Tab-separated table of C-alpha atoms and ligand atoms in Angstrom:
chain	number	residue	atom	x	y	z
A	205	MET	CA	219.718	149.583	101.422
A	206	ASN	CA	222.540	149.551	98.914
A	207	ASP	CA	221.793	146.758	96.520
A	208	VAL	CA	224.417	144.529	94.980
A	209	VAL	CA	223.381	142.845	91.739
A	210	LEU	CA	224.571	139.390	90.789
A	211	THR	CA	223.595	137.272	87.837
A	212	GLY	CA	225.211	134.847	85.462
A	213	ASP	CA	225.065	132.345	82.632
A	214	ARG	CA	226.406	128.913	81.890
A	215	PRO	CA	228.999	129.087	79.129
A	216	THR	CA	227.447	126.490	76.829
A	217	GLY	CA	226.997	128.446	73.612
A	218	PRO	CA	226.450	131.878	72.139
A	219	LEU	CA	223.887	134.263	73.621
A	220	HIS	CA	220.875	135.000	71.450
A	221	LEU	CA	218.155	137.615	71.057
A	222	GLY	CA	216.041	135.969	73.744
A	223	HIS	CA	218.890	136.561	76.193
A	224	TYR	CA	219.279	140.104	74.955
A	225	PHE	CA	215.687	141.234	75.406
A	226	GLY	CA	215.070	138.937	78.374
A	227	SER	CA	218.083	139.905	80.459
A	228	LEU	CA	221.119	141.547	78.842
A	229	ALA	CA	219.398	144.854	78.111
A	230	ASN	CA	218.307	145.018	81.737
A	231	ARG	CA	221.837	144.306	82.959
A	232	VAL	CA	223.224	147.124	80.854
A	233	ARG	CA	220.710	149.410	82.538
A	234	LEU	CA	221.481	148.093	86.032
A	235	GLN	CA	225.232	148.552	85.734
A	236	ASP	CA	224.717	152.300	86.085
A	237	LEU	CA	222.588	151.917	89.208
A	238	HIS	CA	224.299	149.357	91.444
A	239	PRO	CA	227.552	147.521	92.002
A	240	MET	CA	227.181	144.466	89.795
A	241	TYR	CA	228.754	141.062	89.326
A	242	VAL	CA	228.224	138.893	86.264
A	243	LEU	CA	229.240	135.270	86.585
A	244	ILE	CA	230.385	132.953	83.839
A	245	ALA	CA	229.158	129.828	85.625
A	246	ASP	CA	231.659	127.368	84.226
A	247	TYR	CA	231.438	124.722	86.958
A	248	GLN	CA	227.684	124.618	86.420
A	249	VAL	CA	228.164	123.356	82.874
A	250	ILE	CA	228.903	119.828	84.076
A	251	THR	CA	225.585	119.405	85.887
A	252	ASP	CA	223.644	118.100	82.893
A	253	ARG	CA	226.447	116.841	80.665
A	254	ASP	CA	229.440	114.614	81.220
A	255	LEU	CA	232.123	116.883	79.780
A	256	PRO	CA	232.618	120.656	79.849
A	257	GLY	CA	233.215	120.576	76.082
A	258	GLU	CA	234.917	123.577	74.551
A	259	ILE	CA	234.635	125.449	77.818
A	260	ARG	CA	237.478	127.850	77.190
A	261	ARG	CA	236.132	128.938	73.830
A	262	TYR	CA	232.579	129.278	75.166
A	263	THR	CA	233.873	131.349	78.064
A	264	THR	CA	235.594	133.755	75.696
A	265	GLU	CA	232.524	133.896	73.447
A	266	LEU	CA	230.254	134.663	76.386
A	267	LEU	CA	232.601	137.385	77.530
A	268	LEU	CA	232.579	138.877	74.017
A	269	ASP	CA	228.781	138.812	73.987
A	270	TYR	CA	228.667	140.618	77.339
A	271	LEU	CA	231.080	143.301	76.247
A	272	ALA	CA	229.523	143.709	72.808
A	273	VAL	CA	226.061	144.472	74.231
A	274	GLY	CA	227.573	147.124	76.446
A	275	LEU	CA	228.490	145.629	79.806
A	276	ASP	CA	231.341	147.839	80.887
A	277	PRO	CA	234.194	146.181	82.812
A	278	ALA	CA	234.836	149.489	84.567
A	279	LYS	CA	231.404	149.124	86.193
A	280	VAL	CA	230.744	145.381	86.217
A	281	THR	CA	232.871	142.596	87.630
A	282	ILE	CA	232.779	139.729	85.145
A	283	PHE	CA	234.271	136.537	86.578
A	284	GLN	CA	234.173	132.736	86.466
A	285	HIS	CA	233.633	130.022	89.069
A	286	SER	CA	236.817	128.167	88.296
A	287	ALA	CA	238.983	131.182	89.126
A	288	ILE	CA	237.526	131.779	92.599
A	289	PRO	CA	238.445	128.954	95.005
A	290	GLU	CA	236.994	130.817	98.010
A	291	LEU	CA	233.577	131.044	96.384
A	292	ASN	CA	233.593	127.313	95.767
A	293	GLN	CA	234.645	126.636	99.333
A	294	LEU	CA	231.461	128.290	100.622
A	295	LEU	CA	229.647	125.286	99.187
A	296	LEU	CA	230.807	123.122	102.102
A	297	PRO	CA	229.200	124.970	105.005
A	298	PHE	CA	226.217	125.845	102.815
A	299	LEU	CA	225.525	122.188	102.005
A	300	SER	CA	225.238	121.497	105.714
A	301	LEU	CA	222.346	123.945	105.940
A	302	VAL	CA	220.078	122.173	103.456
A	303	SER	CA	218.386	118.784	103.770
A	304	VAL	CA	218.559	116.064	101.148
A	305	ALA	CA	214.758	116.196	100.903
A	306	GLU	CA	214.951	119.908	100.055
A	307	LEU	CA	217.537	119.222	97.365
A	308	ARG	CA	215.315	116.527	95.849
A	309	ARG	CA	212.235	118.748	95.723
A	310	ASN	CA	213.706	121.489	93.499
A	311	PRO	CA	211.388	121.674	90.437
A	312	THR	CA	214.038	123.169	88.133
A	313	VAL	CA	216.437	120.364	89.002
A	314	LYS	CA	213.674	117.818	88.328
A	315	ASP	CA	213.004	119.394	84.962
A	316	GLU	CA	216.686	119.394	84.041
A	317	ILE	CA	216.967	115.740	84.994
A	318	ALA	CA	214.011	114.984	82.734
A	319	HIS	CA	215.733	116.741	79.796
A	320	SER	CA	219.292	115.667	80.502
A	321	SER	CA	221.216	113.638	77.954
A	322	GLN	CA	223.362	112.051	80.651
A	323	SER	CA	223.417	108.333	81.258
A	324	ALA	CA	223.161	108.902	85.016
A	325	VAL	CA	222.225	111.897	87.133
A	326	ASN	CA	225.304	113.137	88.987
A	327	GLY	CA	225.590	114.593	92.478
A	328	LEU	CA	226.289	118.082	91.205
A	329	MET	CA	222.842	118.141	89.600
A	330	PHE	CA	221.290	118.013	93.069
A	331	THR	CA	223.765	120.287	94.768
A	332	TYR	CA	224.418	123.012	92.205
A	333	PRO	CA	221.538	125.168	93.501
A	334	VAL	CA	223.486	125.394	96.780
A	335	HIS	CA	226.593	126.296	94.799
A	336	GLN	CA	224.464	128.929	93.111
A	337	ALA	CA	223.610	130.238	96.570
A	338	ALA	CA	227.362	130.682	97.052
A	339	ASP	CA	227.482	132.566	93.715
A	340	ILE	CA	224.965	135.021	95.083
A	341	LEU	CA	226.074	135.214	98.693
A	342	PHE	CA	229.849	135.444	98.251
A	343	CYS	CA	229.391	139.085	97.208
A	344	LYS	CA	226.357	139.597	99.461
A	345	GLY	CA	224.195	139.961	96.388
A	346	THR	CA	220.731	141.333	97.114
A	347	LEU	CA	219.202	141.652	93.642
A	348	VAL	CA	219.295	138.720	91.256
A	349	PRO	CA	217.857	139.333	87.792
A	350	VAL	CA	216.703	135.921	86.590
A	351	GLY	CA	214.058	134.138	84.575
A	352	LYS	CA	211.193	132.195	86.109
A	353	ASP	CA	213.036	128.858	85.965
A	354	GLN	CA	215.601	130.220	88.430
A	355	LEU	CA	213.126	131.112	91.187
A	356	PRO	CA	213.495	127.770	93.019
A	357	HIS	CA	217.255	128.386	93.116
A	358	LEU	CA	216.695	131.798	94.566
A	359	GLU	CA	214.606	130.198	97.280
A	360	VAL	CA	217.559	127.939	98.082
A	361	ALA	CA	219.840	130.970	98.325
A	362	ARG	CA	217.402	132.672	100.703
A	363	LEU	CA	217.094	129.513	102.773
A	364	VAL	CA	220.876	129.173	103.022
A	365	ALA	CA	221.290	132.827	103.988
A	366	ARG	CA	218.508	132.652	106.576
A	367	ARG	CA	219.746	129.428	108.173
A	368	PHE	CA	223.339	130.586	108.209
A	369	ASN	CA	222.316	133.779	109.983
A	370	GLU	CA	220.171	131.855	112.486
A	371	ARG	CA	222.909	129.389	113.358
A	372	TYR	CA	225.984	131.565	113.248
A	373	GLY	CA	224.909	135.189	113.473
A	374	GLU	CA	223.947	137.808	110.938
A	375	VAL	CA	226.281	137.595	107.944
A	376	PHE	CA	224.155	137.518	104.787
A	377	PRO	CA	221.419	139.770	103.449
A	378	LEU	CA	218.478	137.884	101.903
A	379	PRO	CA	218.674	138.095	98.116
A	380	GLU	CA	215.616	138.950	96.020
A	381	ALA	CA	214.773	137.852	92.499
A	382	MET	CA	214.255	140.529	89.911
A	383	MET	CA	211.989	139.381	87.113
A	384	GLY	CA	212.113	140.915	83.643
A	385	ALA	CA	209.085	142.757	82.294
A	386	GLN	CA	209.766	141.853	78.660
A	387	PRO	CA	207.407	139.568	76.753
A	388	LEU	CA	208.819	136.101	76.358
A	389	LEU	CA	210.316	135.554	72.929
A	390	ARG	CA	209.734	132.147	71.414
A	391	GLY	CA	212.102	130.423	69.052
A	392	LEU	CA	211.640	130.705	65.285
A	393	ASP	CA	209.872	127.320	65.257
A	394	GLY	CA	207.349	128.502	67.835
A	395	GLY	CA	208.914	126.486	70.675
A	396	LYS	CA	211.055	127.631	73.590
A	397	MET	CA	213.965	129.679	72.280
A	398	SER	CA	217.120	127.753	73.000
A	399	LYS	CA	220.656	127.660	71.748
A	400	SER	CA	220.508	123.873	71.485
A	401	ARG	CA	217.321	123.780	69.383
A	402	GLY	CA	218.639	125.755	66.412
A	403	ASN	CA	215.673	128.136	66.628
A	404	ALA	CA	217.466	131.162	68.067
A	405	ILE	CA	219.311	134.064	66.463
A	406	ALA	CA	222.731	134.344	68.082
A	407	LEU	CA	223.990	137.864	68.676
A	408	SER	CA	227.174	136.752	66.928
A	409	ALA	CA	225.455	135.234	63.852
A	410	THR	CA	226.244	136.838	60.489
A	411	GLU	CA	223.592	138.803	58.585
A	412	ASP	CA	223.272	135.935	56.098
A	413	GLU	CA	222.858	133.345	58.842
A	414	THR	CA	220.223	135.569	60.408
A	415	ALA	CA	218.355	135.908	57.104
A	416	ALA	CA	218.478	132.139	56.546
A	417	LEU	CA	217.097	131.428	60.032
A	418	ILE	CA	214.235	133.871	59.614
A	419	ARG	CA	213.459	132.534	56.138
A	420	LYS	CA	212.876	129.122	57.716
A	421	ALA	CA	210.774	130.511	60.573
A	422	ARG	CA	207.357	128.990	60.966
A	423	THR	CA	204.358	131.163	60.020
A	424	ASP	CA	200.850	130.197	58.936
A	425	ALA	CA	198.704	130.061	55.799
A	426	GLU	CA	196.829	133.342	56.281
A	427	ARG	CA	197.995	136.074	53.961
A	428	LEU	CA	196.831	139.087	55.964
A	429	ILE	CA	199.309	139.740	58.769
A	430	THR	CA	197.646	140.446	62.105
A	431	PHE	CA	198.943	140.468	65.675
A	432	ASP	CA	197.050	137.714	67.467
A	433	GLU	CA	199.078	135.954	70.136
A	434	GLU	CA	196.368	133.401	70.912
A	435	ARG	CA	195.470	132.241	67.460
A	436	ARG	CA	198.691	133.029	65.526
A	437	PRO	CA	201.563	132.627	68.006
A	438	GLU	CA	204.304	132.208	65.391
A	439	VAL	CA	203.366	135.329	63.425
A	440	ALA	CA	202.863	137.260	66.672
A	441	ASN	CA	206.304	136.176	67.840
A	442	LEU	CA	207.968	137.473	64.656
A	443	LEU	CA	206.106	140.755	65.024
A	444	THR	CA	207.189	140.995	68.664
A	445	LEU	CA	210.793	140.391	67.697
A	446	ALA	CA	210.764	143.035	64.966
A	447	GLY	CA	208.944	145.408	67.318
A	448	LEU	CA	211.557	145.005	70.031
A	449	CYS	CA	214.354	145.663	67.534
A	450	LEU	CA	212.603	148.710	66.102
A	451	GLY	CA	211.258	150.030	69.394
A	452	ARG	CA	207.707	149.833	68.002
A	453	GLY	CA	204.472	148.049	68.791
A	454	PRO	CA	203.836	144.675	67.127
A	455	ALA	CA	200.195	145.464	66.241
A	456	GLU	CA	201.210	148.640	64.477
A	457	LEU	CA	203.805	146.736	62.439
A	458	ALA	CA	201.206	144.122	61.542
A	459	GLY	CA	198.944	146.882	60.232
A	460	GLU	CA	201.710	148.184	57.983
A	461	ILE	CA	202.590	144.781	56.601
A	462	GLY	CA	198.914	143.979	56.054
A	463	ASP	CA	198.400	141.732	53.040
A	464	GLY	CA	202.130	141.666	52.268
A	465	GLY	CA	202.003	138.176	53.793
A	466	ALA	CA	204.752	136.091	55.326
A	467	VAL	CA	207.301	137.153	52.720
A	468	THR	CA	207.026	140.829	53.658
A	469	LEU	CA	206.840	139.976	57.341
A	470	LYS	CA	210.096	138.036	57.139
A	471	ARG	CA	211.805	140.775	55.177
A	472	VAL	CA	210.780	143.321	57.814
A	473	VAL	CA	211.973	141.059	60.648
A	474	THR	CA	215.291	140.292	58.947
A	475	GLU	CA	216.042	143.954	58.310
A	476	ALA	CA	215.010	144.947	61.813
A	477	VAL	CA	217.145	142.281	63.480
A	478	ASN	CA	220.203	142.835	61.329
A	479	GLU	CA	220.011	146.576	61.705
A	480	PHE	CA	219.583	146.274	65.454
A	481	LEU	CA	222.483	143.864	65.849
A	482	ARG	CA	224.841	145.622	63.436
A	483	PRO	CA	226.587	147.873	66.000
A	484	ILE	CA	226.707	145.028	68.539
A	485	ARG	CA	228.261	142.692	65.992
A	486	LYS	CA	230.719	145.349	64.893
A	487	ARG	CA	231.872	145.923	68.474
A	488	ARG	CA	232.066	142.188	69.017
A	489	ALA	CA	234.349	141.747	66.000
A	490	GLU	CA	236.603	144.572	67.176
A	491	LEU	CA	236.814	143.132	70.687
A	492	ALA	CA	237.556	139.664	69.352
A	493	GLY	CA	240.741	141.044	67.816
A	494	GLY	CA	241.958	142.324	71.208
A	495	ASP	CA	242.965	140.817	74.510
A	496	VAL	CA	239.608	140.119	76.176
A	497	ARG	CA	240.972	137.427	78.453
A	498	ARG	CA	242.744	140.204	80.311
A	499	ILE	CA	239.388	141.754	81.141
A	500	LEU	CA	238.297	138.428	82.600
A	501	ALA	CA	241.526	138.120	84.591
A	502	GLU	CA	240.870	141.543	86.134
A	503	GLY	CA	237.272	140.646	86.946
A	504	ASN	CA	238.411	137.385	88.508
A	505	GLU	CA	240.884	139.231	90.663
A	506	ARG	CA	238.241	141.644	91.955
A	507	ALA	CA	235.714	138.867	92.589
A	508	ARG	CA	238.328	136.813	94.369
A	509	GLU	CA	239.155	139.612	96.790
A	510	ARG	CA	235.453	139.802	97.621
A	511	ALA	CA	235.206	136.036	98.089
A	512	VAL	CA	238.251	135.925	100.364
A	513	ARG	CA	236.674	138.478	102.684
A	514	THR	CA	233.338	136.647	102.816
A	515	LEU	CA	234.946	133.275	103.448
A	516	GLU	CA	236.957	134.766	106.312
A	517	GLU	CA	233.788	136.200	107.765
A	518	VAL	CA	231.990	132.864	107.409
A	519	GLN	CA	234.792	130.915	109.051
A	520	ALA	CA	235.010	133.415	111.889
A	521	ALA	CA	231.226	133.295	112.437
A	522	MET	CA	231.385	129.496	112.547
A	523	GLY	CA	234.236	129.566	115.011
A	524	PHE	CA	236.833	127.896	112.841
B	222	LIG	N1	221.633	128.753	86.621
B	222	LIG	C1	221.769	129.904	85.773
B	222	LIG	C2	221.351	129.493	84.356
B	222	LIG	O1	221.328	128.335	84.031
B	222	LIG	C3	223.176	130.463	85.732
B	222	LIG	C4	223.649	130.906	87.079
B	222	LIG	C5	224.672	130.374	87.803
B	222	LIG	C6	223.123	131.986	87.854
B	222	LIG	N2	224.832	131.009	88.956
B	222	LIG	C7	223.906	132.007	89.046
B	222	LIG	C8	222.086	132.900	87.680
B	222	LIG	C9	223.631	132.920	90.064
B	222	LIG	C10	221.829	133.824	88.704
B	222	LIG	C11	222.597	133.830	89.885
B	222	LIG	O2	221.070	130.368	83.557
């Protein structure tokens, strides 16, 4: 079968190294293998917050991050929800295929509700996984590179595709999740790496900001640096990060640093990260001076043509 890849991100802040090693590097590889769509999921931003915030700026920043790491608009269609009315319209028939009980059971939605800063949970919080099914199915996506937290949403997309096909005839292929093989990077404080927790190194951070973040990273009191994920997770995480940037094994790096202690470890990590990100940051700065919104407009146009065709097919299958 000819796979179509679709994945995306909410435009809520800059992408960081966790995104890079967890998914962006894989996308850059995939763009040479399959037709690929990358979604800037702007409507999804207002699921767990009341206002979209600086959505336009975040959209541009996300686009710059994508292009800087090497996503090539000649190969990948980069687009946004808000520019594709026909994608959004798929939500209506799709919602009719899913029960309220199924919407309520989604563990990722439950988790987001638990961590939400909103005064009240809104309806989009329960229904956005069905909208996400539309994200995947509008282009008949078959391969969806995602993290573990997105698996329940992928199940919703499969359920929607299966039920649509059963009720109205074969229209959609069943999408599959594609899980990354990379080790999970933690944040510099040892917790989950997250743009909102201040423990992540943004791709767009300056070298000085990067150095300052790593200087504050949590380590431990043992002088001899060893790679021990169980007993010394923070040190192991820094070694993993440097190893990924240098293309080397973390245990080998630990051996070289030896009794250089946390100071040497942090110097090695800082140099590795800054060196690794230098060409990406340089490209990002160059792109920022140009007309990147045009690239998005072209992606939106391509995605929209695809969505128009799928919506027509859906309406015809349903007998409208
Ligand atoms: N929910 C995803 C996230 O929070 C973003 C997203 C939106 C997505 N639509 C998608 C991911 C479709 C994969 C496929 O990161």
